[in-house]
Short mmCIF file of C-alpha atoms in Angstrom, two decimals:
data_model
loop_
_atom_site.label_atom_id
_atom_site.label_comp_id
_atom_site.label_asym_id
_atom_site.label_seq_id
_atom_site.Cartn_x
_atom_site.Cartn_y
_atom_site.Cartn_z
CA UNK B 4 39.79 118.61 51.62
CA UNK B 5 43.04 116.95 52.07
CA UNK B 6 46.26 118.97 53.06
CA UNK B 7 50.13 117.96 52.32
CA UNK B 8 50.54 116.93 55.86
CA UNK B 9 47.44 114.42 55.98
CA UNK B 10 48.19 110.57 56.49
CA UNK B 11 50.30 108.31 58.60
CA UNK B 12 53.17 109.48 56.60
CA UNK B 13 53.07 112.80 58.46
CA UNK B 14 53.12 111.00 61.85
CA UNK B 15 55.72 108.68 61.05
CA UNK B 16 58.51 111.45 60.00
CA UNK B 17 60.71 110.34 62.16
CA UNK B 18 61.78 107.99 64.94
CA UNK B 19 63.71 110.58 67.14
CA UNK B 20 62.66 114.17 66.98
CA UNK B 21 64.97 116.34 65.51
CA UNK B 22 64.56 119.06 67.87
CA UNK B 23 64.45 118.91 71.65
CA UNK B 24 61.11 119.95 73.64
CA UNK B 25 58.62 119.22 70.98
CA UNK B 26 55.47 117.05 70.60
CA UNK B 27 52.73 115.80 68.02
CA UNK B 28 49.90 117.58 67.18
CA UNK B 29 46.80 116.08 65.17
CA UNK B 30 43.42 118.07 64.00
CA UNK B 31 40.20 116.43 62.10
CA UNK B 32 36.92 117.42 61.41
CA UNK B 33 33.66 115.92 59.75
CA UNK B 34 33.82 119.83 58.69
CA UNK B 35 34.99 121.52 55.92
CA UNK B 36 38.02 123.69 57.86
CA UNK B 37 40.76 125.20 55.45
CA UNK B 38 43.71 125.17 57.77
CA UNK B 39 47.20 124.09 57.56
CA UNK B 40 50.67 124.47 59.23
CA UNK B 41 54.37 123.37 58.61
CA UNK B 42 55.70 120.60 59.67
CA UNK B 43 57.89 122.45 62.41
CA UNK B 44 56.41 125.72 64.43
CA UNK B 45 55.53 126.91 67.65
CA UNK B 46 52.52 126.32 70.14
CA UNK B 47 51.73 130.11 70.00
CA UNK B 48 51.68 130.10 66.30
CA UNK B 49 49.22 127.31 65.94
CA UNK B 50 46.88 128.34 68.51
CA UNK B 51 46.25 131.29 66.35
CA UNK B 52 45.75 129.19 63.90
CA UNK B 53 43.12 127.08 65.58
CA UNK B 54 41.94 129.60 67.47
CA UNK B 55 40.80 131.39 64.06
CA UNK B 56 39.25 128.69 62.64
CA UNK B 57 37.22 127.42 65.56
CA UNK B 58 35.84 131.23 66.15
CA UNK B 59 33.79 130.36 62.82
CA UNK B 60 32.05 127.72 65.10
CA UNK B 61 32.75 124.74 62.18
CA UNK B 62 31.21 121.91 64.45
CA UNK B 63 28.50 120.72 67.02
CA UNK B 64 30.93 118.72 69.37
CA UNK B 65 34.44 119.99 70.04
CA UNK B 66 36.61 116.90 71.28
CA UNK B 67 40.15 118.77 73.10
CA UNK B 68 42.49 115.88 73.41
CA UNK B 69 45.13 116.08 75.81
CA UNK B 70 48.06 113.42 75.98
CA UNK B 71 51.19 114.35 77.81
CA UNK B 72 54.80 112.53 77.65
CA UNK B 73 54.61 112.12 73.89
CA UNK B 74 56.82 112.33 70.79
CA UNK B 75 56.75 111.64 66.85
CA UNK B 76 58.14 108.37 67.45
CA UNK B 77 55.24 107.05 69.68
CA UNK B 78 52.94 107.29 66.24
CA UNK B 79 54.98 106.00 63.42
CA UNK B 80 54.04 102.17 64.32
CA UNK B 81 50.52 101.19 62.72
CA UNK B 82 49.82 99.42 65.84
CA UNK B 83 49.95 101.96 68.01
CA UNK B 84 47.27 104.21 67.20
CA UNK B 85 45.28 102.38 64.63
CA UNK B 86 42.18 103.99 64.61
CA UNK B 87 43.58 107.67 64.66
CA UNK B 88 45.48 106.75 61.59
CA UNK B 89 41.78 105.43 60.22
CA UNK B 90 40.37 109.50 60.94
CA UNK B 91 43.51 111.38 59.26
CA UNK B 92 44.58 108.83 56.04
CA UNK B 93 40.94 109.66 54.42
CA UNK B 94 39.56 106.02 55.22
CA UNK B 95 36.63 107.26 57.42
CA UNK B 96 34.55 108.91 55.22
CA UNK B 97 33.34 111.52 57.25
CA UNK B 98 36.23 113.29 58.13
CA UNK B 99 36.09 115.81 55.11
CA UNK B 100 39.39 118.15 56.46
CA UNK B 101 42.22 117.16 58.94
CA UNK B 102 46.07 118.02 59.13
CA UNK B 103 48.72 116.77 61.29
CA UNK B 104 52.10 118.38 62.88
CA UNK B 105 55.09 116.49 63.54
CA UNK B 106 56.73 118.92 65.84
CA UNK B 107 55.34 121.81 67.92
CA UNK B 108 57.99 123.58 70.00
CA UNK B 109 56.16 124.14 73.37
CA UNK B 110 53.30 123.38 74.75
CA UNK B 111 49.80 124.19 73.57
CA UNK B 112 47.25 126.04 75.76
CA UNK B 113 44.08 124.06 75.30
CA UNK B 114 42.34 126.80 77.75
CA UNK B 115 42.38 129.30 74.78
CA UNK B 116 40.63 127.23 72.48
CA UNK B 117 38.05 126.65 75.18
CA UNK B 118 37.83 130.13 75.74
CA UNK B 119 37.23 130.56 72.28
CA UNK B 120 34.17 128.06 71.63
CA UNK B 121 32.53 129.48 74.86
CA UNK B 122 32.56 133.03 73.68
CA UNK B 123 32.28 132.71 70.20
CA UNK B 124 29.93 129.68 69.86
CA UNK B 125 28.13 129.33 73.40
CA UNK B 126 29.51 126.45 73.55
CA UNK B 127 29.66 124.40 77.52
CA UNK B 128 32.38 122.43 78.34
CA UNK B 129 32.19 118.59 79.62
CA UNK B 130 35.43 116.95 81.23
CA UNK B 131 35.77 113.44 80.58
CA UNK B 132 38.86 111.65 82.65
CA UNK B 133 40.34 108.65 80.49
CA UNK B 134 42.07 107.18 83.42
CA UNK B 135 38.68 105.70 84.76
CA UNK B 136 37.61 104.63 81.41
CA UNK B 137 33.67 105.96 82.78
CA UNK B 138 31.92 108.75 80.85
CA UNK B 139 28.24 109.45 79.66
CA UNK B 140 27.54 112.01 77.54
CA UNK B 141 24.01 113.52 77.70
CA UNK B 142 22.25 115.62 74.33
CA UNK B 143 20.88 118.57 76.35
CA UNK B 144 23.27 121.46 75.65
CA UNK B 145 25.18 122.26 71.86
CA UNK B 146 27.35 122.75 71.01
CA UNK B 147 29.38 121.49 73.69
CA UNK B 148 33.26 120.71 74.23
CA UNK B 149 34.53 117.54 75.63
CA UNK B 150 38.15 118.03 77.03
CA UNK B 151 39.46 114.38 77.38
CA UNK B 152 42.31 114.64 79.12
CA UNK B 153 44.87 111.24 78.98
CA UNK B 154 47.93 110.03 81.83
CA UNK B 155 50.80 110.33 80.93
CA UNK B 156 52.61 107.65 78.32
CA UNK B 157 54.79 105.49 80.53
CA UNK B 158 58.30 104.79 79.79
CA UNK B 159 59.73 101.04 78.50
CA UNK B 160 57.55 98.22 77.02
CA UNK B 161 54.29 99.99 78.49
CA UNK B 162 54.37 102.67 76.46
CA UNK B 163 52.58 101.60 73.29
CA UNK B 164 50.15 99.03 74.99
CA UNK B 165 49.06 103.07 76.44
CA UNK B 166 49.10 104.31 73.25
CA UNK B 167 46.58 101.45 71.72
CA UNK B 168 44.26 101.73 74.90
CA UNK B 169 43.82 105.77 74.31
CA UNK B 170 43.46 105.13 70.78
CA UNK B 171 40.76 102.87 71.64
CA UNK B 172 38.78 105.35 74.17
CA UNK B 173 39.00 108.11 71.81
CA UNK B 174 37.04 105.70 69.07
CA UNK B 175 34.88 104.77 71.22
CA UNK B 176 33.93 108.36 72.41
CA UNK B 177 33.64 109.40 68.65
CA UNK B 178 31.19 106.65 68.03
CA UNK B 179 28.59 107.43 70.59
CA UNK B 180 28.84 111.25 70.20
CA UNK B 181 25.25 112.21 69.49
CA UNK B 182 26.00 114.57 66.42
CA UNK B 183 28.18 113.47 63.54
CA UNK B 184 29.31 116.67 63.33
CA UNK B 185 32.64 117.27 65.29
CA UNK B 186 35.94 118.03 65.56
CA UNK B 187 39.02 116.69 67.19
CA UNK B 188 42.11 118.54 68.32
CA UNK B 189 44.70 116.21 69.69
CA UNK B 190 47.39 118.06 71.66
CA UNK B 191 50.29 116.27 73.14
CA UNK B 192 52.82 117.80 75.48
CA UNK B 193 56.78 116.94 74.99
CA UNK B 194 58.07 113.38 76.66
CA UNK B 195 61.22 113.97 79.31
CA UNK B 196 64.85 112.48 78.33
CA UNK B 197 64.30 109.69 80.11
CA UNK B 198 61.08 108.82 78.77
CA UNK B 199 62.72 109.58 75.23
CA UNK B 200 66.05 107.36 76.63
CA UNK B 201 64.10 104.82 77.66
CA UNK B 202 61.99 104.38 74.97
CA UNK B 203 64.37 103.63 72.01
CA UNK B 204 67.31 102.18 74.39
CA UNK B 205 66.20 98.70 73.69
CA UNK B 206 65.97 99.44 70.00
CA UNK B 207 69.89 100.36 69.70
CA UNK B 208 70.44 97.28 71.62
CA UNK B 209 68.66 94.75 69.56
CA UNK B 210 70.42 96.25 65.88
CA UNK B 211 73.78 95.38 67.68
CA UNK B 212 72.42 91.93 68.60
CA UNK B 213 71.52 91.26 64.90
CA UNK B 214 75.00 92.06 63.45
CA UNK B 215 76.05 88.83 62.08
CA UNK B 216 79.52 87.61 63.43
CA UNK B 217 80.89 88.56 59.72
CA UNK B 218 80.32 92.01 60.19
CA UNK B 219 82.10 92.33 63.10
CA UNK B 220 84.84 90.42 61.60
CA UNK B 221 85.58 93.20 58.54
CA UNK B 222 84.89 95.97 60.74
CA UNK B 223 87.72 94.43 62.68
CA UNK B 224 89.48 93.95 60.09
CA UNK B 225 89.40 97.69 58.41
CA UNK B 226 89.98 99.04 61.92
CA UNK B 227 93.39 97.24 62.09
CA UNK B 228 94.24 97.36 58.67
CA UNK B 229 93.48 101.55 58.82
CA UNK B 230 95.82 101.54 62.26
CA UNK B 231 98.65 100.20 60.21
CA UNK B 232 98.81 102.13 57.26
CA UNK B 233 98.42 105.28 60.01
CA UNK B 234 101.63 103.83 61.72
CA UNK B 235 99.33 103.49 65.26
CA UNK B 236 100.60 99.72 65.53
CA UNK B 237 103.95 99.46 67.21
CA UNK B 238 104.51 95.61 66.06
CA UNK B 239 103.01 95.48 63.04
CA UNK B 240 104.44 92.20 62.30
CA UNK B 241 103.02 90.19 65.13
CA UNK B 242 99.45 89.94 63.37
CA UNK B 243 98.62 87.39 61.27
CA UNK B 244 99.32 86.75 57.71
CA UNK B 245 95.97 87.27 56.32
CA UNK B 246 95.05 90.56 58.55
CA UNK B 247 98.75 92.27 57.21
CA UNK B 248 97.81 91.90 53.64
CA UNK B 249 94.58 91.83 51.77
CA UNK B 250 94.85 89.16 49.23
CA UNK B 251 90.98 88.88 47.93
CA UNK B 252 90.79 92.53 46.49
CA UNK B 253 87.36 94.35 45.51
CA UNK B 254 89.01 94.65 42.17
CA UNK B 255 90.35 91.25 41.80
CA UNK B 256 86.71 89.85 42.68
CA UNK B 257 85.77 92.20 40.08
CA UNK B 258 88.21 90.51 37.42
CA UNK B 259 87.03 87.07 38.46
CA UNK B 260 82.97 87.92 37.10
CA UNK B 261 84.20 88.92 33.80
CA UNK B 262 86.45 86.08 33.23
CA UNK B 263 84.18 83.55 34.32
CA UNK B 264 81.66 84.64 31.39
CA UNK B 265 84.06 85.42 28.81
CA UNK B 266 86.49 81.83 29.16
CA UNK B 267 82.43 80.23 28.99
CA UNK B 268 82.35 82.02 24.76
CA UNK B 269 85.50 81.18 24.45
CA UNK B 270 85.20 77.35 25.72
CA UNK B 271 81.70 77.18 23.49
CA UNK B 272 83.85 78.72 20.25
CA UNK B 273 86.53 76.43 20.33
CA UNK B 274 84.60 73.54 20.43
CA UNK B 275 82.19 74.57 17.35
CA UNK B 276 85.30 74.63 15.47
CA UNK B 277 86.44 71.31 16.70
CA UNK B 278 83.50 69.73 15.84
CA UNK B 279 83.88 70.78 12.25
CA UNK B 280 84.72 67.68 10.58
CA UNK B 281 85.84 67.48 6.33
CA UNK B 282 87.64 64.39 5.10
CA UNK B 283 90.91 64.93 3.17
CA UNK B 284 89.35 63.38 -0.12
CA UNK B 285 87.60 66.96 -0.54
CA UNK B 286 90.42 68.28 -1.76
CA UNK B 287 91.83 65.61 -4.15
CA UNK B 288 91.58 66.71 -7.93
CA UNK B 289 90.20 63.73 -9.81
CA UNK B 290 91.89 63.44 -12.86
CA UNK B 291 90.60 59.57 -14.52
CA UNK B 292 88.11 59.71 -17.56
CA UNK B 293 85.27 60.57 -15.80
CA UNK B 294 86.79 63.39 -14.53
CA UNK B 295 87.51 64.49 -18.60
CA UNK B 296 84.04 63.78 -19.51
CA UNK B 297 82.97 66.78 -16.76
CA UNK B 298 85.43 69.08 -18.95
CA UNK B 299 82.90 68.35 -22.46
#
């Protein structure tokens, strides 16, 4: 089953969060789960949420991903996470129900849903550390939970070559699981303002590199046009000609597209009536004999 917040589309909302202090969150399950969220809500809220669902023991494998120093922005890029987007846009096949949450406001206690499995489900609990890359997963307890926890996303140009290098551990883990029945909830905790600064800084500077030299001429322009008409300019007459008056109007431009069409049917009219050519013995009455004869 598919749910209004499946897809890319939900992780790439937006490039800066909207609201201060909150994080990602991202669920999928080869199971059939019926569980959804808005788009904006609180840690405690979901937790009951998941905590609900995951007391009906849906799975064999529970995967609890934990990935702190992250935002929205870190997952709208298709090159930053590619094979997460494959689990949650409905291309792998065997993920039958997953949903995804651009912001949670707090952070999520992955202990409770822990808690949960183990009491509910008998489940045992396997800690995998990303960091050394190492982990072997034996078949001799199930269900069992596999708490993967991630470092931290680095700030600056680092930051999505981390992104693409969990991505890729996280595959990898899902394709030697032992059961093909599993589910994955991906928890992130909230990046600080200056990994959120430092992240998009070079962004804003590159758009103001692009501006073409014209722009920066007319916004020059309407800035000094706007300070004389407010009376801000104390020597208004100093400028230049062409900055104190505006000679090439929006509505003159305007003007200049209609004429040019409508002089074009007017050149191509006048000329089919110049080319209209009658000789002046047309309209001569012939009045000889042979004109007579016509009369009989």
């Amino acid at each position: 089953m598919r749910f209004s917040g499946i897809g890319a589309c939900a992780l790439g909302i937006a490039a800066v969060n909207a609201f201060d202090n909150t994080s990602p969150f991202v669920f999928f399950s080869t199971s059939e789960i019926l569980a959804s969220s808005p788009q904006i809500t609180t840690a405690t809220s979901l937790s009951t949420i998941i905590n609900s669902e995951l007391a009906k023991c849906p799975s064999d494998i529970y995967i609890i991903v934990s990935q702190p120093g992250a935002t929205a922005g870190d997952y709208r890029s298709k090159n930053s996470t590619p094979y997460l987007r494959r689990y949650i846009s409905g291309e792998d096949k065997h993920v039958r129900s997953s949903f995804t949450i651009s912001d949670v406001l707090g952070e999520i206690d992955t202990a409770a849903f822990s808690n949960t499995l183990e009491q509910q489900c008998g489940a045992g609990t396997l800690s995998i550390d990303a960091s050394t890359g190492l982990f072997n997963i034996v078949d001799n307890m199930k269900p069992r939970i596999l708490k993967v926890d991630f470092p931290a996303l680095p700030a600056g140009s680092q930051r999505s070559t981390s992104s693409r290098t969990n991505d890729l551990f996280l595959s990898n883990l899902l394709n030697m699981l032992p059961s093909p029945n599993y589910t994955v909830i991906y928890t992130t905790t909230p990046a600080s303002n200056d990994e959120q600064h430092t992240d998009f800084e070079p962004s804003v500077y590159k758009m103001d590199q692009t501006m073409s030299p014209l722009v920066h001429m007319d916004l020059k322009r309407d800035i000094l046009l706007h300070s004389l008409a407010s009376g801000n300019s104390t020597n208004g007459t100093s400028l230049p000609l062409f900055e104190r008056y505006q000679y090439f109007t929006p509505g003159l431009f305007m003007g200049l597209l209609v004429a040019i069409p409508l002089l074009s049917i007017l050149y191509v009219a006048i000329a089919a009536v110049s080319s209209l050519q009658v000789s002046y013995a047309s309209f001569d009455r012939e009045n000889g004999p042979a004109a007579q004869k016509k009369l009989f």
